[in-house]
Short mmCIF file of C-alpha atoms in Angstrom, two decimals:
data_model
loop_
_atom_site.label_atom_id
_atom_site.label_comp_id
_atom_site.label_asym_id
_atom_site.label_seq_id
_atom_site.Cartn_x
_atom_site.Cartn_y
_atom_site.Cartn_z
CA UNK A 1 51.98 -28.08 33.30
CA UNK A 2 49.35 -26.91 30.71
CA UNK A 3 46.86 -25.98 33.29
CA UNK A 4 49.72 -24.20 35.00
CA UNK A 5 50.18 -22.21 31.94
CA UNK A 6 46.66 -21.31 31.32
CA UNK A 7 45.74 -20.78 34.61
CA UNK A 8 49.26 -18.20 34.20
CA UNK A 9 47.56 -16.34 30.98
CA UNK A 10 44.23 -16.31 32.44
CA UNK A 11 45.97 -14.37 35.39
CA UNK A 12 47.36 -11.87 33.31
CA UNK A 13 44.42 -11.48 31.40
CA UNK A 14 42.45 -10.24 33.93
CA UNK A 15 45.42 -8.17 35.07
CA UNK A 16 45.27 -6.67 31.60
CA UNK A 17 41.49 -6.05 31.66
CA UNK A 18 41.34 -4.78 35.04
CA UNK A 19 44.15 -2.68 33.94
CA UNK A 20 42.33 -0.93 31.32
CA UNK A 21 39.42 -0.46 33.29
CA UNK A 22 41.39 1.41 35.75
CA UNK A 23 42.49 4.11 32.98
CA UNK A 24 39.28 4.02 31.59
CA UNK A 25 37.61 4.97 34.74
CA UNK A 26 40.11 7.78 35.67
CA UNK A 27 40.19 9.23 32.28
CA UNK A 28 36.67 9.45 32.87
CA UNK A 29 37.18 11.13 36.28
CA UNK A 30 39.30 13.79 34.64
CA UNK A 31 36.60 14.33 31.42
CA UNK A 32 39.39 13.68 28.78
CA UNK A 33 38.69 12.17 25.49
CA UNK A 34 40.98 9.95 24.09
CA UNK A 35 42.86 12.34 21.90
CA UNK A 36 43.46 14.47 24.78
CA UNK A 37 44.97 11.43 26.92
CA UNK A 38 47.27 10.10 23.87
CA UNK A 39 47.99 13.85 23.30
CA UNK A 40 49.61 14.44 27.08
CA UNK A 41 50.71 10.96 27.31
CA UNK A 42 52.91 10.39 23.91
CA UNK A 43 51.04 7.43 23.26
CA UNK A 44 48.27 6.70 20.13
CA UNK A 45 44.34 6.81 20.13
CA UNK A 46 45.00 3.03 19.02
CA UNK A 47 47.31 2.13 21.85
CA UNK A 48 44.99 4.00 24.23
CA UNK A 49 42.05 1.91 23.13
CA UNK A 50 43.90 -1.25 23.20
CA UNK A 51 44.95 -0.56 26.89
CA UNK A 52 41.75 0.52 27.76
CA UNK A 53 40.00 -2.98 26.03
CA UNK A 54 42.71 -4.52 28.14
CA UNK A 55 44.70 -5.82 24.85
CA UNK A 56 47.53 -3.92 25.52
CA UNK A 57 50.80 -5.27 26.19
CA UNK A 58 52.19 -1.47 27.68
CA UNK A 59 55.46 -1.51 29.25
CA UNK A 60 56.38 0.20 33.13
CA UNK A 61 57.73 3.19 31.31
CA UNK A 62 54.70 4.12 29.02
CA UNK A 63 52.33 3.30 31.91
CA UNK A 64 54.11 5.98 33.82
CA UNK A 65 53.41 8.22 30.92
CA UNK A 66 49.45 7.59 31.13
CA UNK A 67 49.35 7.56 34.66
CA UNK A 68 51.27 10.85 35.00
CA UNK A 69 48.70 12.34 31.96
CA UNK A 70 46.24 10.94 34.27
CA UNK A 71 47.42 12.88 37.04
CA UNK A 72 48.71 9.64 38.87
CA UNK A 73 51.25 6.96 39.43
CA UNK A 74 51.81 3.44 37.49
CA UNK A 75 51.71 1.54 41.32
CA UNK A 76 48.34 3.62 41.82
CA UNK A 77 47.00 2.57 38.62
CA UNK A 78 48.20 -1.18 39.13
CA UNK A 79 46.78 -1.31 42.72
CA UNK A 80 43.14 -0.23 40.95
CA UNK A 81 43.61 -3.09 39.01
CA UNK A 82 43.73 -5.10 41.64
CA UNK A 83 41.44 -4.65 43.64
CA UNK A 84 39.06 -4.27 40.55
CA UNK A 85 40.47 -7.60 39.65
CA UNK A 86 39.68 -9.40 43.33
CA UNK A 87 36.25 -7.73 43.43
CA UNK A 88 35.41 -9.26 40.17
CA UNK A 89 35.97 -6.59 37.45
CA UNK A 90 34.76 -8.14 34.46
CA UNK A 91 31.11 -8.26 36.11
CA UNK A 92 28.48 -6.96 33.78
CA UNK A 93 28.10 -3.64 33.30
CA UNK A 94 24.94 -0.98 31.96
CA UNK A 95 24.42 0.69 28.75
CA UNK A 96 23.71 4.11 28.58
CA UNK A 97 22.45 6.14 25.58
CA UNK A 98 22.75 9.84 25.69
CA UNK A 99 21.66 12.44 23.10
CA UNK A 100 19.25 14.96 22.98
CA UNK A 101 15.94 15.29 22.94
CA UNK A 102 14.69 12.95 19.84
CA UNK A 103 18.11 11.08 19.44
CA UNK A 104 15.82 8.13 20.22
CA UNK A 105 17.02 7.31 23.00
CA UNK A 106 13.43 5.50 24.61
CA UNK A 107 12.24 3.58 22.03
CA UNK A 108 15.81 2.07 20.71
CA UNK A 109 16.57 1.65 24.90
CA UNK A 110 13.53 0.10 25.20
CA UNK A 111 14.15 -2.82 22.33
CA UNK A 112 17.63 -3.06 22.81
CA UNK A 113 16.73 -4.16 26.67
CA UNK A 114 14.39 -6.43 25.17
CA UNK A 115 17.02 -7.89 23.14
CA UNK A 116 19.29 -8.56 25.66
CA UNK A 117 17.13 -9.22 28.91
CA UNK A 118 17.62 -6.65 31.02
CA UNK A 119 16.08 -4.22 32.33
CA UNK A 120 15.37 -0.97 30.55
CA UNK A 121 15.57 2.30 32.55
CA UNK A 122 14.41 5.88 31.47
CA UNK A 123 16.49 7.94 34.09
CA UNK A 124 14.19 10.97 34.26
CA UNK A 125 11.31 8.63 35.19
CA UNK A 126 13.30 7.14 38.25
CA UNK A 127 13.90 10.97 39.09
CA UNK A 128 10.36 11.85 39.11
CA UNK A 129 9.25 8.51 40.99
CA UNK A 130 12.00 9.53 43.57
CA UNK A 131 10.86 12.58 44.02
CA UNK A 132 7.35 12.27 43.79
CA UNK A 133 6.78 15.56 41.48
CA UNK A 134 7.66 16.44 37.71
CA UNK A 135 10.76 17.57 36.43
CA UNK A 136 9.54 20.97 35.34
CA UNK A 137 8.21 21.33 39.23
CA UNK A 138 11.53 20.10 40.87
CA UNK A 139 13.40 23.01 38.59
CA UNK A 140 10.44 25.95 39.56
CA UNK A 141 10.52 24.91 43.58
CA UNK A 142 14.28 23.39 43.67
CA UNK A 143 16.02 24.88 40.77
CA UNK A 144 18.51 22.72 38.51
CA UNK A 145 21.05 22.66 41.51
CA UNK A 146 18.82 20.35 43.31
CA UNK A 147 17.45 18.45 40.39
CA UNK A 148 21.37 17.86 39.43
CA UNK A 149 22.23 16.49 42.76
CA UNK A 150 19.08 14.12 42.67
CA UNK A 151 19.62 13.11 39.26
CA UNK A 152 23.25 11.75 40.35
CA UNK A 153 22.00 10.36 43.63
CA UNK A 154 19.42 8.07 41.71
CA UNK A 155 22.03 7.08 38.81
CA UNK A 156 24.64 5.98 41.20
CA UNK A 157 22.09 3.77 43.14
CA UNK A 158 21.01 2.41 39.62
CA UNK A 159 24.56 1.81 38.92
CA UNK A 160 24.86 -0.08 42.51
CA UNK A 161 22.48 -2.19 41.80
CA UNK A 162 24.87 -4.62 40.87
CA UNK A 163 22.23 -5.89 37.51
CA UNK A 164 23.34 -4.52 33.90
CA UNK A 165 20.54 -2.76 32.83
CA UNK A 166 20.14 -0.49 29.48
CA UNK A 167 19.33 3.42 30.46
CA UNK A 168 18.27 6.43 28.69
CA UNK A 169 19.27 9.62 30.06
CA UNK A 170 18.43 13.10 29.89
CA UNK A 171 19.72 15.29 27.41
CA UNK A 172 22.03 17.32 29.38
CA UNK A 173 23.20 15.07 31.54
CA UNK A 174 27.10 15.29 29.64
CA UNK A 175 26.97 18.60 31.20
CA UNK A 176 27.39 18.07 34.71
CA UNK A 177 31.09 16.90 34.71
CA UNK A 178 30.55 14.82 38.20
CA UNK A 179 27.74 12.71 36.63
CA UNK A 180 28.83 12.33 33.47
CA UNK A 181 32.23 11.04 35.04
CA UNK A 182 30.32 8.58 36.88
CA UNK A 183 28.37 7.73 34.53
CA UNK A 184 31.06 6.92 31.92
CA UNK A 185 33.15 5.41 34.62
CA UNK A 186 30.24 2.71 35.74
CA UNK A 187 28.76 1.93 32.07
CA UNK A 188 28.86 1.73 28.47
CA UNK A 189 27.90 5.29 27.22
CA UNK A 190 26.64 4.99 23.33
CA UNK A 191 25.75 8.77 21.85
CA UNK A 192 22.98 8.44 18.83
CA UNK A 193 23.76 11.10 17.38
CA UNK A 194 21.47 13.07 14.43
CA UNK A 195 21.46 15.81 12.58
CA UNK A 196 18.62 19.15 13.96
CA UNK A 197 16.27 18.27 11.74
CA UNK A 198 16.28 14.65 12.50
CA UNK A 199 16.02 15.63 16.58
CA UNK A 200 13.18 18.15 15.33
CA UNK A 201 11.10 15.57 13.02
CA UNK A 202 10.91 12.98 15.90
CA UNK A 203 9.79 14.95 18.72
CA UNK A 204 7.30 17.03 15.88
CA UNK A 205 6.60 13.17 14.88
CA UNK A 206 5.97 12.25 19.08
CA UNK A 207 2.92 14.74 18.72
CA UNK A 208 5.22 17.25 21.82
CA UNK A 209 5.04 20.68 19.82
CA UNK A 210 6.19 22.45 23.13
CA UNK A 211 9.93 23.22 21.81
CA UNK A 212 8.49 25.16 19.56
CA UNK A 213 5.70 26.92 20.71
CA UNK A 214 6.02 30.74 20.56
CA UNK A 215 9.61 30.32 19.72
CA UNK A 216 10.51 31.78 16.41
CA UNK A 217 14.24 30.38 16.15
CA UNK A 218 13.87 26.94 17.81
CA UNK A 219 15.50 25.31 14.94
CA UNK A 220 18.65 27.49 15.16
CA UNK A 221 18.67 27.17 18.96
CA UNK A 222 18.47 23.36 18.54
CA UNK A 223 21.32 23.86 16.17
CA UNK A 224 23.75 25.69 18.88
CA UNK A 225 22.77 23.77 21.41
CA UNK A 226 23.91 20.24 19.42
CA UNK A 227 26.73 21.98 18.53
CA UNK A 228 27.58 23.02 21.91
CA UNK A 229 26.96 19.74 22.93
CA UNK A 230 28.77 17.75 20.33
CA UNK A 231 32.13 17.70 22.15
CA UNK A 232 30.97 16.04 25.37
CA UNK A 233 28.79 13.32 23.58
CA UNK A 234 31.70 12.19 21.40
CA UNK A 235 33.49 11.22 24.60
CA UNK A 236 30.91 8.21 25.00
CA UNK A 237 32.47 5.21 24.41
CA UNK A 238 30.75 3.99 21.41
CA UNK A 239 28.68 6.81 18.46
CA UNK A 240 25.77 5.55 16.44
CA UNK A 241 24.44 7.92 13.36
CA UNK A 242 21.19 7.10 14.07
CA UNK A 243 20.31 8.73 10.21
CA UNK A 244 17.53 7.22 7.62
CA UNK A 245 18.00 4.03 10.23
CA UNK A 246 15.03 2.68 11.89
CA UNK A 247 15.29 1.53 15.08
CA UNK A 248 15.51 -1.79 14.76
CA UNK A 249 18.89 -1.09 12.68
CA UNK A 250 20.09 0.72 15.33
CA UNK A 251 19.32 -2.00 17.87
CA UNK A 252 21.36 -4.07 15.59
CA UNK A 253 24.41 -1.96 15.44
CA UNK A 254 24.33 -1.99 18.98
CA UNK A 255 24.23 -5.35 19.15
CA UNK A 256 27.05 -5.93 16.41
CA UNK A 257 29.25 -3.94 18.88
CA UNK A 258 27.96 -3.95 22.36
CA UNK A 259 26.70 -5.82 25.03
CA UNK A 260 25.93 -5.15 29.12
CA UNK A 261 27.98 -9.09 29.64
CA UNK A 262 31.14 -7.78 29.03
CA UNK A 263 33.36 -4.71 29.95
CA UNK A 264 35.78 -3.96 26.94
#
């Protein structure tokens, strides 16, 4: 009778988690934040995350409310689950940092892979490998187009690999709405953020002065640029202010809070 039971909560359990990884996933299909999704749904930001951690206890009305925000059905929603659920949902899963350029996003990838024993992946690399020329000669014979379309191509077969795996990305890959949907939809997205100046000490710091070369007002278009960019990195799932914190303190706050073992 006990096992019965437990076998019973485990069930629902995974329903639940498998549940919330099905809104999670199509929220990130339709690039809305959390606030936008409680917003057209009626619900809270708390209630959303709670479904979405699969801790929610929602009822068949309010998931209609989601799913129609969602721009789908409760069934549709519950038959994700399911087949999530049968395929094994709560298999590990990447971590991706995004940021721009001198968020830190190499060197805190790098030992936070090392910390959890996985492999570390520096997305733009993988590009170049793939296509056997730099990035600044795939946008001169290609143009960004092409370099787009590649740069999705490789993270999806990263993200097939089936191995969680920490990743840095390129700074603007939040603004292709396709990859960033896949990419939020497949992994753990963590933004380290930092102010302009920080960005513009560490790549100063890296010895690259090519930002700034012959560029007058590189600071204030590093300032719009952030700020343009601010709204699509705060829909990562997790924001580190990566300010007067050394990396190894980040590494830690990423390890207080995430890990590639679990999907919340």
């Amino acid at each position: 009778m006990a096992e019965a039971q437990y076998t019973a909560v485990r069930r629902r359990s995974a329903l639940l988690e498998s549940l919330g990884l099905a809104v999670r996933e199509r929220r990130a299909e339709r690039a809305l934040t959390l606030k936008a999704l409680a917003a057209a749904a009626g619900v809270s930001e708390r209630f959303l995350v709670q479904l979405e951690q699969g801790e929610g206890n929602i009822s068949v009305a309010r998931l209609e409310d989601v799913a129609e925000a969602l721009g789908t059905t409760g069934a549709e929603l519950l038959a994700r689950a399911g087949r999530a659920s049968r395929a094994g949902a709560a298999k590990p899963r990447s971590i991706a940092l995004v940021g721009l350029r001198g968020a830190g996003k190499s060197s805190i990838g790098a030992a936070l892979a090392k910390k959890l024993g996985v492999p570390f992946v520096e997305l733009d690399e993988a590009i170049v490998r793939e296509a056997q020329m730099t990035l600044a000669t795939i946008f001169e014979i290609h143009g960004e187009a092409y370099y787009r379309a590649m740069e999705r191509d490789v993270l999806r077969r990263i993200l097939d690999d089936g191995k969680p795996s920490v990743i840095a990305t390129g700074g603007s890959i939040v603004t292709d709405a396709e990859t960033w949907g896949l990419l939020r939809s497949r992994a753990r997205t963590v933004w380290l953020k930092a102010t302009p100046r920080e960005h513009w000490d560490r790549v100063v710091a890296q010895g690259d002065v090519r930002p700034m070369r012959g560029r007058p007002k590189a600071m204030n278009e590093l300032k719009q640029l952030l700020t343009a960019r601010t709204p699509l990195y705060e829909q990562a799932d997790v924001t580190i202010d990566t300010s007067d914190l050394t990396p190894a303190k980040v590494v830690a706050g990423l390890l207080s809070t995430q890990s590639p073992s679990r999907d919340a």
